[in-house]
Short mmCIF file of C-alpha atoms in Angstrom, two decimals:
data_model
loop_
_atom_site.label_atom_id
_atom_site.label_comp_id
_atom_site.label_asym_id
_atom_site.label_seq_id
_atom_site.Cartn_x
_atom_site.Cartn_y
_atom_site.Cartn_z
CA UNK A 100 136.97 150.62 58.61
CA UNK A 101 135.12 153.89 58.38
CA UNK A 102 132.31 154.86 56.00
CA UNK A 103 134.77 156.08 53.36
CA UNK A 104 136.08 152.55 53.05
CA UNK A 105 139.47 153.58 54.36
CA UNK A 106 141.20 151.64 57.10
CA UNK A 107 142.99 154.00 59.52
CA UNK A 108 146.54 152.75 59.79
CA UNK A 109 147.48 153.68 63.34
CA UNK A 110 145.88 153.63 66.78
CA UNK A 111 143.03 156.03 67.76
CA UNK A 112 144.33 159.27 69.20
CA UNK A 113 147.54 158.99 67.21
CA UNK A 114 148.62 160.89 64.14
CA UNK A 115 145.98 159.20 61.98
CA UNK A 116 143.17 160.40 64.25
CA UNK A 117 144.65 163.92 64.36
CA UNK A 118 145.00 164.00 60.58
CA UNK A 119 141.47 162.73 60.17
CA UNK A 120 140.09 165.45 62.45
CA UNK A 121 142.17 168.13 60.71
CA UNK A 122 141.01 166.96 57.29
CA UNK A 123 137.39 166.85 58.47
CA UNK A 124 137.64 170.42 59.84
CA UNK A 125 139.24 171.62 56.62
CA UNK A 126 136.56 169.86 54.56
CA UNK A 127 133.78 171.55 56.56
CA UNK A 128 135.45 174.96 56.25
CA UNK A 129 135.93 174.55 52.49
CA UNK A 130 132.33 173.36 52.07
CA UNK A 131 131.09 176.37 54.02
CA UNK A 132 133.16 178.79 51.93
CA UNK A 133 132.95 177.31 48.45
CA UNK A 134 130.17 174.70 48.50
CA UNK A 135 130.45 171.18 47.15
CA UNK A 136 131.11 172.39 43.61
CA UNK A 137 134.16 174.31 44.88
CA UNK A 138 135.60 171.55 47.08
CA UNK A 139 139.09 170.38 46.03
CA UNK A 140 141.58 167.95 47.54
CA UNK A 141 144.30 170.60 47.09
CA UNK A 142 142.49 173.21 49.19
CA UNK A 143 141.67 170.67 51.93
CA UNK A 144 145.32 169.54 52.01
CA UNK A 145 146.60 173.12 52.26
CA UNK A 146 144.11 174.11 54.94
CA UNK A 147 144.56 170.94 57.03
CA UNK A 148 148.35 170.81 56.77
CA UNK A 149 148.07 167.16 55.70
CA UNK A 150 150.10 166.39 52.58
CA UNK A 151 148.12 166.21 49.36
CA UNK A 152 149.39 162.73 48.51
CA UNK A 153 148.28 161.53 51.96
CA UNK A 154 144.82 163.01 51.42
CA UNK A 155 144.55 161.34 48.01
CA UNK A 156 145.79 158.01 49.38
CA UNK A 157 143.55 157.93 52.48
CA UNK A 158 140.38 159.70 51.21
CA UNK A 159 140.57 159.02 47.48
CA UNK A 160 139.09 162.37 46.45
CA UNK A 161 136.33 164.87 47.06
CA UNK A 162 133.64 162.24 47.60
CA UNK A 163 135.72 160.44 50.19
CA UNK A 164 136.27 163.71 52.08
CA UNK A 165 132.53 164.38 52.25
CA UNK A 166 131.72 160.79 53.23
CA UNK A 167 134.34 160.73 56.00
CA UNK A 168 133.30 164.13 57.40
CA UNK A 169 129.75 162.76 57.75
CA UNK A 170 131.03 159.47 59.20
CA UNK A 171 133.07 161.35 61.83
CA UNK A 172 130.00 163.40 62.78
CA UNK A 173 128.22 160.12 63.48
CA UNK A 174 130.96 159.09 65.91
CA UNK A 175 130.41 162.06 68.22
CA UNK A 176 128.60 161.88 71.58
CA UNK A 177 125.58 163.94 70.59
CA UNK A 178 122.51 163.22 72.68
CA UNK A 179 119.05 164.78 72.44
CA UNK A 180 117.86 167.40 74.98
CA UNK A 181 116.19 166.20 78.19
CA UNK A 182 114.02 169.04 79.50
CA UNK A 183 111.40 166.90 81.24
CA UNK A 184 108.62 167.33 78.67
CA UNK A 185 108.03 166.38 75.03
CA UNK A 186 107.19 170.00 74.22
CA UNK A 187 110.47 171.18 75.69
CA UNK A 188 112.56 168.42 74.13
CA UNK A 189 111.15 168.91 70.64
CA UNK A 190 111.53 172.68 70.97
CA UNK A 191 115.21 172.36 71.93
CA UNK A 192 115.75 169.82 69.15
CA UNK A 193 114.19 172.09 66.52
CA UNK A 194 116.05 175.14 67.85
CA UNK A 195 119.33 173.25 67.72
CA UNK A 196 118.75 172.42 64.06
CA UNK A 197 117.97 176.08 63.28
CA UNK A 198 121.04 177.21 65.23
CA UNK A 199 123.56 174.75 63.83
CA UNK A 200 122.45 174.25 60.24
CA UNK A 201 125.07 176.19 58.33
CA UNK A 202 126.59 176.55 54.88
CA UNK A 203 128.54 173.30 55.33
CA UNK A 204 125.34 171.35 56.00
CA UNK A 205 123.67 172.81 52.94
CA UNK A 206 126.75 171.77 50.98
CA UNK A 207 126.31 168.18 52.24
CA UNK A 208 122.78 168.18 50.84
CA UNK A 209 124.13 169.58 47.56
CA UNK A 210 126.79 166.85 47.51
CA UNK A 211 124.09 164.22 47.99
CA UNK A 212 122.50 165.33 44.71
CA UNK A 213 125.74 164.89 42.83
CA UNK A 214 127.24 161.77 44.34
CA UNK A 215 125.58 158.51 45.35
CA UNK A 216 128.27 157.90 47.97
CA UNK A 217 127.66 161.32 49.50
CA UNK A 218 123.89 160.69 49.44
CA UNK A 219 124.31 157.36 51.24
CA UNK A 220 126.56 159.02 53.84
CA UNK A 221 124.09 161.88 54.35
CA UNK A 222 121.17 159.49 54.77
CA UNK A 223 123.19 157.37 57.22
CA UNK A 224 124.11 160.50 59.18
CA UNK A 225 120.47 161.56 59.56
CA UNK A 226 119.32 158.01 60.30
CA UNK A 227 121.76 157.88 63.23
CA UNK A 228 120.78 161.37 64.48
CA UNK A 229 117.08 160.47 64.29
CA UNK A 230 117.69 157.14 66.02
CA UNK A 231 119.29 158.95 68.97
CA UNK A 232 116.63 161.69 69.02
CA UNK A 233 113.85 159.11 69.30
CA UNK A 234 114.74 158.87 72.97
CA UNK A 235 112.70 162.05 73.61
CA UNK A 236 109.58 160.17 72.51
CA UNK A 237 110.48 157.03 74.46
CA UNK A 238 110.73 159.18 77.58
CA UNK A 239 107.42 160.91 76.79
CA UNK A 240 105.73 157.51 76.52
CA UNK A 241 107.27 156.49 79.88
CA UNK A 242 105.93 159.71 81.46
CA UNK A 243 102.49 159.00 80.02
CA UNK A 244 102.56 162.18 77.91
CA UNK A 245 101.88 160.35 74.65
CA UNK A 246 100.25 156.97 73.94
CA UNK A 247 102.32 153.78 73.90
CA UNK A 248 102.97 152.81 70.30
CA UNK A 249 103.70 156.39 69.21
CA UNK A 250 106.00 156.33 66.16
CA UNK A 251 109.07 158.02 67.62
CA UNK A 252 110.78 158.47 64.26
CA UNK A 253 107.71 160.12 62.75
CA UNK A 254 107.48 162.57 65.67
CA UNK A 255 111.15 163.57 65.53
CA UNK A 256 111.18 163.98 61.73
CA UNK A 257 107.90 165.94 61.71
CA UNK A 258 109.35 168.39 64.26
CA UNK A 259 112.44 169.24 62.20
CA UNK A 260 111.02 168.80 58.67
CA UNK A 261 109.55 172.34 58.27
CA UNK A 262 112.99 173.81 58.87
CA UNK A 263 114.64 171.80 56.09
CA UNK A 264 111.70 172.37 53.80
CA UNK A 265 111.82 176.14 54.19
CA UNK A 266 115.58 176.45 53.81
CA UNK A 267 116.32 173.80 51.19
CA UNK A 268 113.17 173.70 49.07
CA UNK A 269 111.37 177.02 49.51
CA UNK A 270 114.49 179.21 49.88
CA UNK A 271 113.22 180.92 53.02
CA UNK A 272 114.95 181.69 56.29
CA UNK A 273 114.38 179.50 59.34
CA UNK A 274 113.72 181.17 62.65
CA UNK A 275 113.47 180.26 66.31
CA UNK A 276 109.75 181.09 66.06
CA UNK A 277 109.35 178.46 63.32
CA UNK A 278 111.20 175.91 65.46
CA UNK A 279 108.96 176.62 68.46
CA UNK A 280 105.76 176.52 66.39
CA UNK A 281 106.75 173.25 64.72
CA UNK A 282 107.69 171.62 68.04
CA UNK A 283 104.45 172.75 69.70
CA UNK A 284 102.33 171.51 66.81
CA UNK A 285 103.97 168.09 66.69
CA UNK A 286 103.88 167.63 70.49
CA UNK A 287 100.18 168.57 70.50
CA UNK A 288 99.40 166.07 67.73
CA UNK A 289 101.51 163.38 69.43
CA UNK A 290 99.57 163.80 72.68
CA UNK A 291 96.35 163.35 70.70
CA UNK A 292 97.69 160.02 69.43
CA UNK A 293 98.02 161.06 65.79
CA UNK A 294 101.49 159.49 65.49
CA UNK A 295 100.42 156.28 67.27
CA UNK B 57 108.43 188.19 29.38
CA UNK B 58 108.71 184.88 31.15
CA UNK B 59 110.97 183.94 34.07
CA UNK B 60 113.79 182.89 31.74
CA UNK B 61 114.07 186.45 30.52
CA UNK B 62 113.00 185.45 27.02
CA UNK B 63 110.29 187.35 25.19
CA UNK B 64 108.10 184.99 23.15
CA UNK B 65 108.06 186.37 19.63
CA UNK B 66 104.62 185.32 18.40
CA UNK B 67 101.09 185.19 19.78
CA UNK B 68 100.02 182.67 22.47
CA UNK B 69 98.80 179.42 20.95
CA UNK B 70 101.02 179.91 17.91
CA UNK B 71 104.22 178.12 17.01
CA UNK B 72 106.14 179.82 19.84
CA UNK B 73 103.72 178.47 22.44
CA UNK B 74 103.80 175.00 20.88
CA UNK B 75 107.60 175.03 20.79
CA UNK B 76 107.73 176.21 24.36
CA UNK B 77 105.44 173.40 25.53
CA UNK B 78 107.39 170.82 23.50
CA UNK B 79 110.70 172.04 24.94
CA UNK B 80 109.24 172.04 28.45
CA UNK B 81 108.00 168.43 28.01
CA UNK B 82 111.37 167.36 26.62
CA UNK B 83 113.19 169.10 29.49
CA UNK B 84 111.04 167.29 32.07
CA UNK B 85 111.56 163.95 30.35
CA UNK B 86 115.33 164.46 30.15
CA UNK B 87 115.48 165.56 33.80
CA UNK B 88 113.51 162.48 34.82
CA UNK B 89 115.80 160.16 32.84
CA UNK B 90 119.23 161.73 33.33
CA UNK B 91 118.90 164.27 36.15
CA UNK B 92 120.17 167.84 36.06
CA UNK B 93 123.78 166.73 35.61
CA UNK B 94 122.78 164.86 32.44
CA UNK B 95 120.62 167.59 30.91
CA UNK B 96 121.86 168.86 27.54
CA UNK B 97 120.46 171.32 25.01
CA UNK B 98 121.18 168.78 22.25
CA UNK B 99 119.03 166.07 23.86
CA UNK B 100 116.17 168.50 24.55
CA UNK B 101 116.32 169.73 20.95
CA UNK B 102 116.25 166.18 19.55
CA UNK B 103 113.43 165.06 21.83
CA UNK B 104 111.29 168.17 21.30
CA UNK B 105 111.81 168.41 17.55
CA UNK B 106 112.75 172.08 17.98
CA UNK B 107 115.99 172.98 16.18
CA UNK B 108 119.06 173.19 18.38
CA UNK B 109 119.89 176.72 17.24
CA UNK B 110 116.34 177.80 18.17
CA UNK B 111 116.69 176.25 21.63
CA UNK B 112 120.02 178.00 22.17
CA UNK B 113 118.65 181.33 20.91
CA UNK B 114 115.41 181.26 22.95
CA UNK B 115 116.51 179.47 26.13
CA UNK B 116 120.23 180.23 26.22
CA UNK B 117 121.22 176.87 27.69
CA UNK B 118 120.50 174.28 30.34
CA UNK B 119 119.70 176.84 33.06
CA UNK B 120 117.20 178.62 30.83
CA UNK B 121 115.46 175.31 30.09
CA UNK B 122 115.05 174.54 33.79
CA UNK B 123 113.92 178.08 34.61
CA UNK B 124 111.33 178.13 31.82
CA UNK B 125 109.96 174.68 32.68
CA UNK B 126 109.32 175.95 36.22
CA UNK B 127 107.87 179.24 34.93
CA UNK B 128 105.44 177.33 32.67
CA UNK B 129 104.35 175.19 35.63
CA UNK B 130 103.44 178.42 37.43
CA UNK B 131 101.20 179.46 34.56
CA UNK B 132 98.92 176.41 34.90
CA UNK B 133 95.46 176.46 36.46
CA UNK B 134 96.28 174.36 39.50
CA UNK B 135 93.97 174.97 42.44
CA UNK B 136 94.03 173.32 45.87
CA UNK B 137 91.49 170.63 46.84
CA UNK B 138 88.15 171.71 48.31
CA UNK B 139 86.76 168.79 50.33
CA UNK B 140 84.81 170.83 52.87
CA UNK B 141 87.19 170.39 55.82
CA UNK B 142 90.75 171.42 56.67
CA UNK B 143 91.60 167.79 57.48
CA UNK B 144 90.38 166.65 54.08
CA UNK B 145 91.99 169.51 52.17
CA UNK B 146 95.40 169.06 53.79
CA UNK B 147 95.19 165.29 53.30
CA UNK B 148 94.48 165.68 49.58
CA UNK B 149 97.21 168.29 49.28
CA UNK B 150 99.79 166.05 50.96
CA UNK B 151 98.67 163.01 48.95
CA UNK B 152 98.95 164.99 45.73
CA UNK B 153 102.55 165.87 46.56
CA UNK B 154 103.36 162.22 47.32
CA UNK B 155 101.64 161.12 44.10
CA UNK B 156 103.15 163.65 41.74
CA UNK B 157 106.66 164.20 43.07
CA UNK B 158 108.80 162.39 40.53
CA UNK B 159 112.34 162.16 39.25
CA UNK B 160 111.95 165.44 37.34
CA UNK B 161 111.01 167.31 40.53
CA UNK B 162 114.00 165.86 42.39
CA UNK B 163 116.13 167.04 39.46
CA UNK B 164 114.75 170.58 39.90
CA UNK B 165 115.91 170.54 43.52
CA UNK B 166 119.31 169.26 42.37
CA UNK B 167 119.46 172.05 39.78
CA UNK B 168 118.73 174.60 42.51
CA UNK B 169 121.91 173.54 44.30
CA UNK B 170 124.00 174.10 41.20
CA UNK B 171 122.52 177.22 39.68
CA UNK B 172 121.31 180.41 41.32
CA UNK B 173 118.87 181.03 38.48
CA UNK B 174 117.39 177.55 38.89
CA UNK B 175 117.19 178.09 42.67
CA UNK B 176 115.33 181.38 42.21
CA UNK B 177 112.93 179.72 39.75
CA UNK B 178 112.32 176.77 42.13
CA UNK B 179 111.64 179.08 45.06
CA UNK B 180 109.29 181.20 42.94
CA UNK B 181 107.47 178.05 41.81
CA UNK B 182 106.89 176.89 45.39
CA UNK B 183 105.99 180.40 46.56
CA UNK B 184 103.21 180.50 43.95
CA UNK B 185 102.00 176.96 44.76
CA UNK B 186 101.90 177.78 48.48
CA UNK B 187 100.14 181.08 47.83
CA UNK B 188 97.35 179.24 46.00
CA UNK B 189 97.21 176.43 48.59
CA UNK B 190 96.67 178.95 51.40
CA UNK B 191 93.05 179.11 50.28
CA UNK B 192 92.36 175.88 52.18
CA UNK B 193 93.22 177.70 55.42
CA UNK B 194 91.24 180.82 54.47
CA UNK B 195 88.19 178.59 53.97
CA UNK B 196 88.81 176.81 57.29
CA UNK B 197 88.89 180.20 59.05
CA UNK B 198 85.62 181.17 57.32
CA UNK B 199 84.03 177.90 58.46
CA UNK B 200 85.21 178.55 62.02
CA UNK B 201 87.40 175.42 62.04
CA UNK B 202 90.57 177.31 62.96
CA UNK B 203 91.09 180.67 64.70
CA UNK B 204 91.20 183.91 62.71
CA UNK B 205 94.81 184.97 62.31
CA UNK B 206 96.01 181.43 61.59
CA UNK B 207 99.21 181.62 59.51
CA UNK B 208 98.00 179.96 56.29
CA UNK B 209 101.48 179.62 54.81
CA UNK B 210 102.83 177.94 57.94
CA UNK B 211 99.96 175.41 57.92
CA UNK B 212 100.38 174.51 54.25
CA UNK B 213 104.16 174.18 54.47
CA UNK B 214 104.02 172.15 57.69
CA UNK B 215 101.63 169.68 56.04
CA UNK B 216 103.91 168.95 53.07
CA UNK B 217 107.33 169.43 54.73
CA UNK B 218 107.70 165.88 56.14
CA UNK B 219 107.39 164.47 52.65
CA UNK B 220 110.23 166.59 51.22
CA UNK B 221 112.33 166.00 54.31
CA UNK B 222 112.03 162.22 54.06
CA UNK B 223 112.67 162.01 50.33
CA UNK B 224 115.27 164.73 49.82
CA UNK B 225 117.16 164.80 53.12
CA UNK B 226 116.67 161.45 54.82
CA UNK B 227 116.57 159.32 51.65
CA UNK B 228 113.39 157.51 52.64
CA UNK B 229 110.26 156.71 50.67
CA UNK B 230 107.15 158.81 51.08
CA UNK B 231 103.83 157.05 51.48
CA UNK B 232 100.13 157.87 51.52
CA UNK B 233 100.18 156.96 55.23
CA UNK B 234 102.81 159.64 55.87
CA UNK B 235 100.73 162.18 53.94
CA UNK B 236 97.61 161.35 55.95
CA UNK B 237 99.45 161.42 59.29
CA UNK B 238 101.11 164.75 58.50
CA UNK B 239 97.83 166.32 57.37
CA UNK B 240 95.97 165.08 60.46
CA UNK B 241 98.70 166.35 62.81
CA UNK B 242 98.84 169.80 61.25
CA UNK B 243 95.04 170.17 61.09
CA UNK B 244 94.80 169.15 64.75
CA UNK B 245 97.45 171.69 65.78
CA UNK B 246 95.84 174.40 63.62
CA UNK B 247 92.46 173.85 65.32
CA UNK B 248 94.23 174.28 68.68
CA UNK B 249 95.50 177.68 67.50
CA UNK B 250 99.17 176.70 67.38
CA UNK B 251 99.66 178.36 63.97
CA UNK B 252 97.73 181.52 64.98
#
């Protein structure tokens, strides 16, 4: 059972898994081009090559497409950077967010404002990403860079928050310079024990 | 001419100004109760006591109501805290955001995802708030707390960003503790010259 509440009906790697990946890719492409308001089951079916009735039956509708695309993203093998220092790890983490945050991601945030199911899926997606990213702080504690008891979640979220704030709330552009500045500031504060 | 593109037709403090304030209050109340998706001219007219035809003529529709509510907020006399230290000022600033960010504000962000006019008005609102808040950094430079050349906008936005990120993107609650931690971290990094 995936997050969309749909039980895949055949084994992993089979046609169901291929359809699911094709529908996810089509959903992301449609979100990037037309936003959440312009997302339709018809367009996703056409673009993915999966029959419209199959899309309706398996995903239910637009909300189900968004929820399953986020659920699939959570099943990937993403791991945080491991550069050998908290400064370096947070910098790579922040740069990755700046580099990869695209129209489709903004559309997910838009979807979250219009659908409780999409909001829950978005929050679950970020919770899982943050949980994995906390490893950079665990390693920094082990290296003695930051005090034991440092709140790993607070450090990770503080490093990436300025990016989301500027793009989503203030309507500005995010830059590599902003990522580096944010990472350096948070690492400096973490070393001083402010997140402990 | 206000941001909604509507020219008030009588002097400030007259019936036009009273109507505008009443419509703004009704818009905020409706946004808080029903969100942007549930905002209607009819409900705002009923709640404000301003005739529906007047609301349509002056504000044009739902978008105009949102835009003008944000424009009115920009005309207030808000000034940033002045506690005598950058730590204190950023802490009060962050706490104020945690204290005052309510359902209506979340609805403004939702509106920005569905309307380009609302997005432009939201971005203009935050640009003006940030511009005023930069004074706390200017004062810190004058006191010698942080280096000359410190990017005041970056400091202010970094202090409040974690709050918006947690509430809007991650779906968490924001707390006074988060505000204090964020303010302390940013002030510490600013003193070290990281935002210079």
